[in-house]
XYZ file of C-alpha atoms in Angstrom:
544
model
C 16.932 -13.857 14.723
C 16.407 -10.404 13.266
C 18.436 -10.038 10.042
C 22.140 -9.430 10.404
C 22.892 -8.966 6.731
C 20.514 -10.306 5.727
C -16.929 -7.955 -12.763
C -17.061 -4.182 -13.531
C -19.357 -1.379 -12.446
C -20.641 1.607 -14.383
C -21.524 4.370 -11.888
C -23.473 7.459 -12.877
C -21.585 10.643 -13.656
C -22.965 12.225 -10.492
C -21.857 9.287 -8.385
C -18.465 9.259 -10.066
C -17.801 12.919 -9.397
C -19.070 12.704 -5.831
C -16.989 9.605 -5.213
C -13.925 11.276 -6.649
C -14.454 14.332 -4.470
C -14.759 12.087 -1.429
C -11.618 10.136 -2.264
C -9.252 12.945 -3.262
C -8.574 14.136 0.309
C -7.791 10.559 1.311
C -5.120 10.093 -1.314
C -3.646 13.546 -0.824
C -3.477 12.776 2.876
C -1.783 9.442 2.248
C 1.020 11.140 0.342
C 1.226 13.851 3.015
C 1.830 11.125 5.579
C 4.582 9.752 3.379
C 6.208 13.175 3.010
C 6.058 13.770 6.727
C 7.490 10.344 7.384
C 10.363 10.865 4.961
C 11.063 14.477 5.852
C 9.871 14.925 9.428
C 12.426 13.635 11.927
C 13.794 11.637 8.988
C 16.808 9.552 9.796
C 16.852 6.519 7.510
C 18.608 4.557 10.184
C 21.072 4.764 13.007
C 24.325 2.988 13.742
C 23.887 0.036 16.036
C 25.060 1.555 19.307
C 26.438 0.104 22.511
C 24.297 -0.005 25.625
C 23.299 3.386 27.049
C 21.421 4.475 30.162
C 17.646 3.950 30.110
C 16.206 7.102 28.519
C 12.491 6.215 28.397
C 9.962 7.005 31.098
C 7.157 4.520 31.684
C 3.860 4.278 33.477
C 3.195 1.575 36.077
C 3.168 -2.053 34.897
C -0.118 -3.840 34.260
C -0.860 -7.379 33.067
C -1.110 -7.758 29.294
C -2.739 -10.324 27.048
C -3.404 -9.839 23.306
C -7.042 -10.720 23.998
C -7.266 -7.606 26.156
C -6.816 -5.448 23.029
C -9.756 -7.248 21.446
C -11.850 -6.676 24.570
C -11.001 -2.972 24.527
C -12.148 -2.805 20.907
C -15.357 -4.652 21.764
C -16.029 -2.231 24.635
C -15.338 0.796 22.418
C -17.790 -0.449 19.797
C -20.491 -0.841 22.432
C -20.273 2.855 23.337
C -20.845 6.016 21.233
C -17.806 7.113 19.270
C -15.681 9.725 21.056
C -13.126 11.329 18.715
C -9.662 11.659 20.250
C -7.746 14.907 20.508
C -10.574 17.149 21.739
C -8.142 18.794 24.185
C -5.252 18.903 21.723
C -2.759 21.633 22.714
C -3.439 24.719 20.525
C 0.266 25.505 20.221
C 0.814 22.162 18.439
C -2.229 22.601 16.203
C -0.841 25.975 15.072
C 2.491 24.575 13.896
C 3.092 24.835 10.161
C 4.792 22.131 8.117
C 8.327 23.477 8.516
C 7.933 24.054 12.257
C 6.664 20.539 12.796
C 9.372 19.108 10.579
C 11.964 20.826 12.789
C 10.960 18.635 15.751
C 13.226 15.607 15.596
C 13.390 12.510 17.716
C 16.674 11.999 19.557
C 17.886 8.679 18.205
C 19.948 7.910 21.289
C 16.674 7.923 23.257
C 15.121 5.154 21.139
C 13.156 2.423 22.835
C 15.420 -0.628 23.399
C 18.506 1.466 22.582
C 19.874 0.428 25.975
C 19.369 -3.287 25.371
C 21.409 -5.829 23.455
C 18.769 -6.583 20.845
C 18.750 -5.834 17.125
C 15.760 -3.492 17.132
C 14.891 0.053 18.189
C 11.773 2.214 18.091
C 11.564 5.963 17.449
C 8.502 8.162 17.803
C 6.893 11.025 15.887
C 5.769 14.203 17.643
C 2.207 15.458 17.447
C 1.486 18.718 15.624
C 0.604 20.257 12.258
C -1.663 17.696 10.516
C -1.108 15.011 13.175
C -3.617 15.924 15.871
C -4.922 12.554 16.996
C -2.852 11.294 19.927
C -1.631 7.719 19.691
C -0.627 6.008 22.930
C 2.300 3.608 23.004
C 2.967 0.702 25.336
C 5.929 -1.584 25.756
C 5.130 -5.229 26.495
C 7.648 -7.471 28.237
C 7.294 -10.542 30.482
C 3.498 -10.410 30.312
C 3.375 -6.798 31.514
C 2.507 -3.584 29.674
C 3.829 -0.135 30.534
C 2.752 3.086 28.837
C 5.620 4.942 27.171
C 5.250 8.436 28.598
C 5.664 11.587 26.594
C 8.822 13.422 27.619
C 10.216 16.576 25.949
C 13.694 15.123 26.512
C 12.919 12.626 23.735
C 12.890 15.384 21.092
C 15.055 18.137 19.664
C 12.669 21.046 19.005
C 15.015 22.841 16.609
C 14.118 26.496 16.074
C 10.739 26.203 17.792
C 10.468 28.494 20.814
C 7.116 27.489 22.341
C 7.053 26.388 25.953
C 6.920 22.618 26.282
C 4.642 21.843 29.213
C 2.525 19.031 27.837
C 1.130 16.153 29.874
C 3.210 12.999 30.111
C 0.130 11.243 28.712
C 0.056 13.473 25.606
C 0.911 10.539 23.337
C 2.652 10.554 19.973
C 1.758 10.820 16.278
C 3.223 7.435 15.333
C 6.380 5.356 15.422
C 8.947 3.556 13.296
C 10.879 0.344 13.825
C 14.571 0.030 12.989
C 16.503 -3.218 12.473
C 19.792 -4.161 10.743
C 17.980 -4.878 7.485
C 20.759 -4.208 4.956
C 23.947 -4.608 6.992
C 24.782 -5.831 10.500
C 26.140 -2.571 11.944
C 23.322 -0.228 10.940
C 19.712 -0.033 12.060
C 17.675 0.636 8.953
C 14.127 1.922 9.024
C 11.917 -1.126 8.482
C 8.315 -0.063 9.070
C 6.425 3.126 9.920
C 2.938 3.553 11.373
C 1.931 7.197 10.953
C -1.407 8.917 10.375
C -4.879 7.351 10.684
C -4.270 3.619 10.054
C -1.556 4.052 7.386
C 1.686 2.100 7.497
C 4.477 1.135 5.124
C 7.463 -1.192 5.192
C 10.593 -2.179 3.289
C 12.393 -5.290 2.180
C 16.155 -5.382 1.825
C 17.501 -2.826 -0.659
C 14.143 -1.129 -1.214
C 12.990 2.507 -1.069
C 9.661 3.604 0.358
C 6.790 3.608 -2.106
C 3.202 2.466 -1.618
C 1.363 2.268 1.717
C -1.073 -0.082 3.399
C -3.899 0.703 5.819
C -5.589 -1.131 8.621
C -9.040 -0.807 7.052
C -10.902 1.322 4.519
C -14.523 2.435 4.943
C -16.753 3.668 2.104
C -13.748 4.511 -0.065
C -14.887 6.174 -3.280
C -18.585 6.287 -2.356
C -20.588 9.523 -2.787
C -21.278 9.492 0.964
C -17.605 10.184 1.624
C -14.782 8.132 3.095
C -14.215 7.529 6.775
C -10.775 7.288 8.378
C -10.581 5.141 11.503
C -7.339 5.570 13.404
C -4.977 3.419 15.391
C -5.486 4.845 18.888
C -2.872 2.743 20.664
C -0.018 0.326 19.987
C 1.552 -2.365 22.133
C 5.169 -3.100 21.128
C 6.467 -6.461 22.327
C 10.101 -6.289 23.314
C 11.948 -8.892 21.204
C 14.267 -11.385 22.797
C 17.754 -12.055 21.420
C 17.411 -14.453 18.511
C 13.782 -13.564 17.714
C 13.009 -13.630 13.996
C 9.816 -11.574 14.260
C 8.652 -8.316 15.780
C 5.154 -8.285 17.282
C 2.885 -5.255 17.406
C -0.723 -5.010 18.581
C -2.984 -2.090 17.690
C -6.357 -0.700 18.747
C -8.405 0.765 15.873
C -11.345 3.142 16.354
C -13.621 5.227 14.170
C -17.231 6.385 13.915
C -18.388 3.149 12.245
C -16.303 0.477 13.940
C -13.624 -0.475 16.433
C -11.131 -3.274 16.015
C -8.012 -5.040 17.229
C -5.023 -5.780 14.978
C -2.111 -8.113 15.587
C 1.018 -7.786 13.425
C 3.938 -10.203 13.289
C 6.715 -8.670 11.207
C 9.576 -10.739 9.766
C 12.272 -8.568 8.120
C 14.258 -9.804 5.140
C 14.784 -9.542 1.400
C 10.980 -9.729 1.464
C 9.528 -8.327 4.658
C 6.463 -10.331 5.623
C 3.699 -9.126 7.930
C 1.230 -11.624 9.313
C -1.919 -9.606 10.037
C -4.934 -10.698 12.038
C -7.812 -8.389 12.857
C -11.162 -8.612 14.571
C -13.688 -5.884 13.769
C -16.724 -4.700 15.744
C -19.038 -2.439 13.696
C -21.008 0.239 15.561
C -23.241 0.739 12.545
C -23.852 -0.908 9.202
C -21.003 -0.305 6.721
C -21.933 -0.310 3.045
C -18.381 -0.778 1.746
C -15.652 -2.307 3.881
C -12.146 -2.341 2.393
C -9.985 -5.215 3.666
C -6.188 -5.079 3.274
C -6.310 -1.684 1.498
C -3.280 -0.584 -0.528
C -2.558 3.009 -1.609
C -0.078 3.961 -4.340
C 0.899 6.490 -7.021
C 0.830 6.194 -10.797
C 1.623 9.288 -12.888
C 2.516 7.924 -16.341
C 4.107 5.028 -18.189
C 4.517 3.619 -21.672
C 0.764 3.299 -22.234
C -0.199 6.889 -21.403
C 2.510 9.401 -22.232
C 0.173 11.671 -24.199
C 0.858 15.318 -23.344
C 3.621 14.277 -20.935
C 6.538 16.717 -20.879
C 9.046 14.947 -18.652
C 12.569 13.648 -19.258
C 11.753 10.436 -17.380
C 10.201 7.563 -19.366
C 7.948 6.420 -16.498
C 6.923 7.700 -13.056
C 5.039 5.415 -10.669
C 5.306 3.606 -7.337
C 3.258 0.738 -8.772
C 2.515 -0.188 -12.381
C -0.208 -2.791 -12.153
C -2.747 -4.757 -10.150
C -2.137 -8.521 -10.022
C -4.948 -10.880 -8.983
C -4.805 -14.617 -8.323
C -8.466 -15.573 -8.243
C -10.193 -18.323 -6.354
C -10.796 -19.972 -9.748
C -7.003 -20.065 -10.299
C -6.960 -17.288 -12.909
C -3.977 -14.955 -12.977
C -4.992 -11.442 -14.018
C -2.780 -8.430 -14.734
C -4.321 -4.984 -14.879
C -1.929 -2.158 -15.938
C -2.552 1.040 -13.989
C -3.365 4.325 -15.695
C -3.636 7.987 -14.771
C -7.241 8.502 -15.897
C -8.940 11.709 -16.954
C -11.745 11.128 -14.425
C -12.486 8.896 -11.466
C -12.214 5.253 -12.556
C -13.570 2.180 -10.777
C -12.909 -1.464 -11.667
C -14.457 -4.446 -9.907
C -13.156 -8.014 -10.069
C -15.723 -10.376 -8.614
C -14.273 -13.429 -6.874
C -14.909 -16.198 -4.373
C -12.176 -16.782 -1.811
C -9.333 -14.913 -3.546
C -5.880 -16.465 -3.346
C -3.968 -13.193 -3.605
C -3.824 -9.688 -5.012
C -1.446 -6.763 -4.919
C -0.074 -3.602 -6.461
C 3.226 -4.455 -8.133
C 6.256 -2.642 -9.479
C 7.427 -5.206 -12.046
C 9.872 -3.136 -14.054
C 13.202 -3.051 -12.161
C 15.285 -1.400 -14.890
C 16.694 2.022 -13.966
C 16.641 3.018 -17.645
C 12.842 2.877 -17.539
C 12.731 5.646 -14.909
C 15.989 7.629 -15.086
C 15.369 9.199 -11.667
C 18.459 9.336 -9.475
C 16.559 10.652 -6.439
C 13.261 8.765 -6.441
C 14.713 5.451 -7.690
C 11.349 4.096 -8.693
C 12.913 0.787 -9.727
C 13.557 0.127 -6.017
C 9.987 0.693 -4.822
C 8.454 -2.401 -3.193
C 5.585 -4.403 -4.572
C 2.947 -5.307 -1.995
C 1.214 -8.681 -2.220
C -1.795 -9.633 -0.079
C -2.063 -13.332 0.738
C -5.462 -14.133 2.303
C -5.448 -16.861 4.927
C -8.600 -18.905 5.217
C -11.803 -18.353 3.255
C -12.867 -14.761 2.641
C -16.085 -15.691 0.837
C -17.682 -13.730 -1.983
C -16.734 -10.177 -2.872
C -14.647 -8.038 -5.179
C -11.110 -6.874 -5.606
C -11.821 -3.191 -6.079
C -9.454 -0.843 -7.934
C -9.901 2.932 -7.840
C -7.797 5.260 -9.998
C -7.891 9.051 -9.821
C -6.408 11.682 -12.124
C -3.331 13.494 -10.866
C -0.874 15.938 -12.383
C 1.854 15.462 -9.754
C 3.757 12.513 -8.391
C 3.352 13.802 -4.820
C -0.271 12.606 -4.829
C -1.275 9.011 -4.226
C -4.042 8.320 -6.747
C -4.529 4.523 -6.689
C -6.364 2.366 -4.134
C -6.940 -1.397 -4.199
C -8.662 -3.599 -1.596
C -10.966 -6.553 -1.048
C -14.622 -5.750 -0.331
C -17.035 -8.417 0.970
C -20.167 -8.842 -1.121
C -22.572 -8.079 1.724
C -22.714 -4.960 3.921
C -21.146 -5.284 7.349
C -23.995 -5.171 9.858
C -23.915 -3.242 13.119
C -23.340 -5.440 16.146
C -21.634 -8.224 14.182
C -18.052 -9.439 14.468
C -15.681 -10.058 11.559
C -12.120 -11.320 11.387
C -9.674 -11.362 8.474
C -6.253 -12.986 8.485
C -3.689 -12.315 5.778
C -0.022 -11.821 5.028
C 1.498 -8.728 3.468
C 4.627 -9.327 1.409
C 6.731 -6.175 0.848
C 8.706 -7.668 -1.987
C 10.436 -7.358 -5.336
C 8.070 -9.969 -6.770
C 5.222 -11.917 -5.129
C 5.949 -15.223 -3.369
C 3.571 -17.022 -5.723
C 4.152 -16.683 -9.458
C 2.211 -18.477 -12.194
C 3.864 -20.875 -14.596
C 2.688 -18.553 -17.354
C 4.028 -15.781 -19.536
C 3.567 -12.336 -18.026
C 2.542 -8.995 -19.447
C 5.706 -6.903 -19.578
C 4.373 -3.829 -21.369
C 1.163 -2.279 -22.670
C 1.321 0.419 -25.323
C -1.506 2.369 -26.950
C -1.339 4.701 -29.938
C -3.005 5.774 -33.168
C -4.527 2.877 -35.088
C -3.904 1.781 -38.631
C -0.647 1.835 -40.564
C 1.496 5.000 -40.373
C 1.069 7.109 -43.503
C -2.256 5.573 -44.533
C -5.611 7.308 -43.930
C -8.286 4.918 -42.679
C -10.868 7.679 -42.339
C -11.297 6.835 -38.665
C -9.423 9.140 -36.327
C -10.803 7.369 -33.242
C -9.140 4.082 -34.186
C -6.595 2.999 -31.530
C -3.814 0.417 -31.659
C -3.135 -1.790 -28.643
C 0.247 -3.526 -28.352
C 0.769 -6.013 -25.498
C 4.088 -7.760 -24.919
C 4.170 -11.102 -23.111
C 7.432 -12.673 -21.949
C 8.732 -15.404 -19.669
C 10.450 -18.762 -19.701
C 7.271 -20.451 -20.930
C 7.481 -18.460 -24.177
C 11.231 -18.417 -24.768
C 11.548 -21.819 -26.460
C 8.548 -21.449 -28.729
C 9.590 -20.763 -32.339
C 8.343 -17.778 -34.325
C 6.085 -20.022 -36.440
C 4.449 -21.732 -33.459
C 0.633 -21.722 -33.794
C -0.038 -19.132 -31.087
C -3.670 -18.114 -30.728
C -4.792 -14.794 -29.238
C -8.029 -14.852 -27.247
C -9.380 -11.303 -27.021
C -12.736 -10.272 -25.526
C -14.190 -6.786 -25.161
C -17.371 -5.322 -23.749
C -18.271 -3.182 -26.769
C -16.902 -1.856 -30.035
C -14.898 -3.985 -32.455
C -11.303 -4.936 -33.174
C -9.298 -6.024 -36.186
C -8.062 -9.591 -36.370
C -5.491 -9.925 -33.539
C -1.918 -10.559 -34.678
C 0.676 -12.459 -32.648
C 4.316 -11.943 -33.504
C 7.519 -13.314 -32.006
C 9.467 -10.616 -30.172
C 13.094 -11.560 -30.751
C 14.311 -8.937 -28.274
C 12.329 -10.161 -25.249
C 12.144 -13.764 -26.524
C 8.418 -13.538 -25.898
C 5.440 -12.723 -28.099
C 3.702 -9.491 -29.026
C -0.052 -9.229 -29.472
C -1.511 -6.262 -31.345
C -4.862 -5.203 -32.745
C -6.790 -2.054 -33.667
C -9.873 -1.054 -31.719
C -12.803 0.847 -33.254
C -14.813 2.565 -30.475
C -18.574 2.397 -30.223
C -20.501 5.239 -28.548
C -18.831 6.670 -25.472
C -17.867 5.446 -22.039
C -15.384 2.797 -20.952
C -14.676 -0.515 -22.644
C -13.253 -3.559 -20.887
C -10.660 -5.805 -22.576
C -9.403 -9.265 -21.655
C -6.725 -11.072 -23.626
C -4.319 -13.985 -23.327
C -2.301 -16.319 -25.554
C -2.832 -20.032 -26.125
C -0.812 -22.787 -27.811
C -2.531 -26.014 -28.830
C -5.409 -25.228 -26.441
C -3.012 -24.691 -23.537
C -3.079 -21.310 -21.807
C 0.354 -19.715 -22.208
C -0.025 -16.388 -20.395
C -1.774 -14.563 -17.609
C -4.869 -12.568 -18.538
C -4.303 -8.991 -19.641
C -7.225 -6.922 -18.326
C -7.634 -3.291 -19.294
C -10.228 -0.538 -19.159
C -10.032 2.077 -21.909
C -11.961 5.338 -22.171
C -11.947 7.698 -25.135
C-alpha cells in the first residue's frame, strides 16, 4: 500500500563559450521551475480529508491502453513538429511572476480527494513562463477521461482578469501527494512542471535536484532543445496499491516519445522509468536520464567566498559505477568557465548526483537545509551499450541557479526514423541502493602548495588533500603499508603521502601539484593495501 508512516574531452574555446551560452538558459530555467513549484500554489501537503463531493469535471470516457501512448508518439514523430500553445490566451502570457504566483489550486478540489485512497493530485495554472498547455487524463477501469480545466479549481487571489478560458485549456503541470512522512498528512511526493522536468522526495527530505525526461544537444554550440511533456495519464490507485502509475507523451522538434513511470514512495522513493523514443531527425547528442542540480561552493573551492555558511550545494559529487565494476567519485566544483567531463563506459551499472554530507554543521542553513536534499541515483536496466556519462558544470554566483547537468549519452548519433528504448530506475535517496565495499572520498581540499612559512619559489604550486573513510579503513593501523596510486594527464606531483586520520578513522592522501602550461588537468587516485584496492577512485579536473 502507499506509505502510512512510512574519457575526457577538450573543446575549443569558441565551442566552450558557445556551449555555455546555449546551456545557461536551460539551467536558469530549471531553477525557475523549482522556484515556481515551491512558491507558486505552494502547499507542502494537505491533511488527509474525509470524502467530499466530486469536484472535478471530466471529458467523455474512452478506452485506454499504455500502448496507445506509444502509438500517439509514433504518429507525432511521423508528422512535422507543431509547437503547442500557438493560441495561448494573451491575458495569461502577460501575467508577471507575482500575479501568477497568486493563482493557487484549491486543495479540497484535488483529484481523488473524494475517494478513500491515500493519494491526491493538484494542478498548476498556466501563465507567466508556463505557456505550453499540458493535458491531463485520469485512467480507471481501462478507461481514460480528460480532466477539464475549470476556474472553480483555482483561487485567483488579487488577479482581476475575466476567466473565460476553454475547458480544454490544459494545465502547466501537476503534483502528487501521499502520506509520506505521517499517516494523517498528504505530503508532496513528486512534481512534474515545465518542459520535461520533474522532482521527487523520499521520507524526511527537502526538494533539491531535478530530473528530466530527455536532454537534446545539451552544452553543444548549436544550442539545446527542450522537448515537453504534452500530456499525462494518471492511473487511479486502488486501496492497498504500493505504486502510483503515470504515463506521459513527450514531443519536441527532434523527437517524440512515450514514458511510463511507476512510483513507489518510501524512505527512498523509487521511480521505474521506461521510455520509447521516435526521432524526427538525427540527434547528435541525446541525454538519457538527465539530472540537473546546483553547486555553489564547498571545502575545495571557498576562494573569494564571503558567506557565513561552510558549504552551499544541492549535490556535492558525481558517483559512477562503471560496466567494468569501477567505482568513481567526482567532486563537483563551481568553475570559472564552462567545464565538460566525459566518462567513457560500456553498459554502465549506475550513476548519480549525490549529497553525501548529511551534517547540518557543514551547511548551517536553517531555511535551505541542504543536508536534507536528496541524492538521485540512476540504475540502468538492461544493456545500454557504449557511450559516456557526461558531466557539465557552469559558473554561477548565486544558489538560485542550477549549474550542473549529468546524463548518459550513447556513443552514436540517434538517427531519424529509428526507435530507441531505455529502461531505468531513479532512486531519490539519502544514499544509493548499491554501495561498494570500499572506502569513500569524504572530502577534497585544495590550497597553496608547500609548507606554510617556506618559500618554494613556485607560486602556482597547489596542495591536494583527499580524505578517505569507511569501515574498510577503520581497522587498519597507522603503520599499515598503504599505497597511493595517483595518475594525472600533465604536470607533475610530489611523492604522495598517506597518513592515518585519527578523527575519521580513515586515511588522508596529500600531494603537491606543479602545473604545466595552461588548461585543465585530470587526476585519478585511490589507495591500495597489499595489492588490494581499498577505496573508490577519486577523479578530479583542475584548472589554473
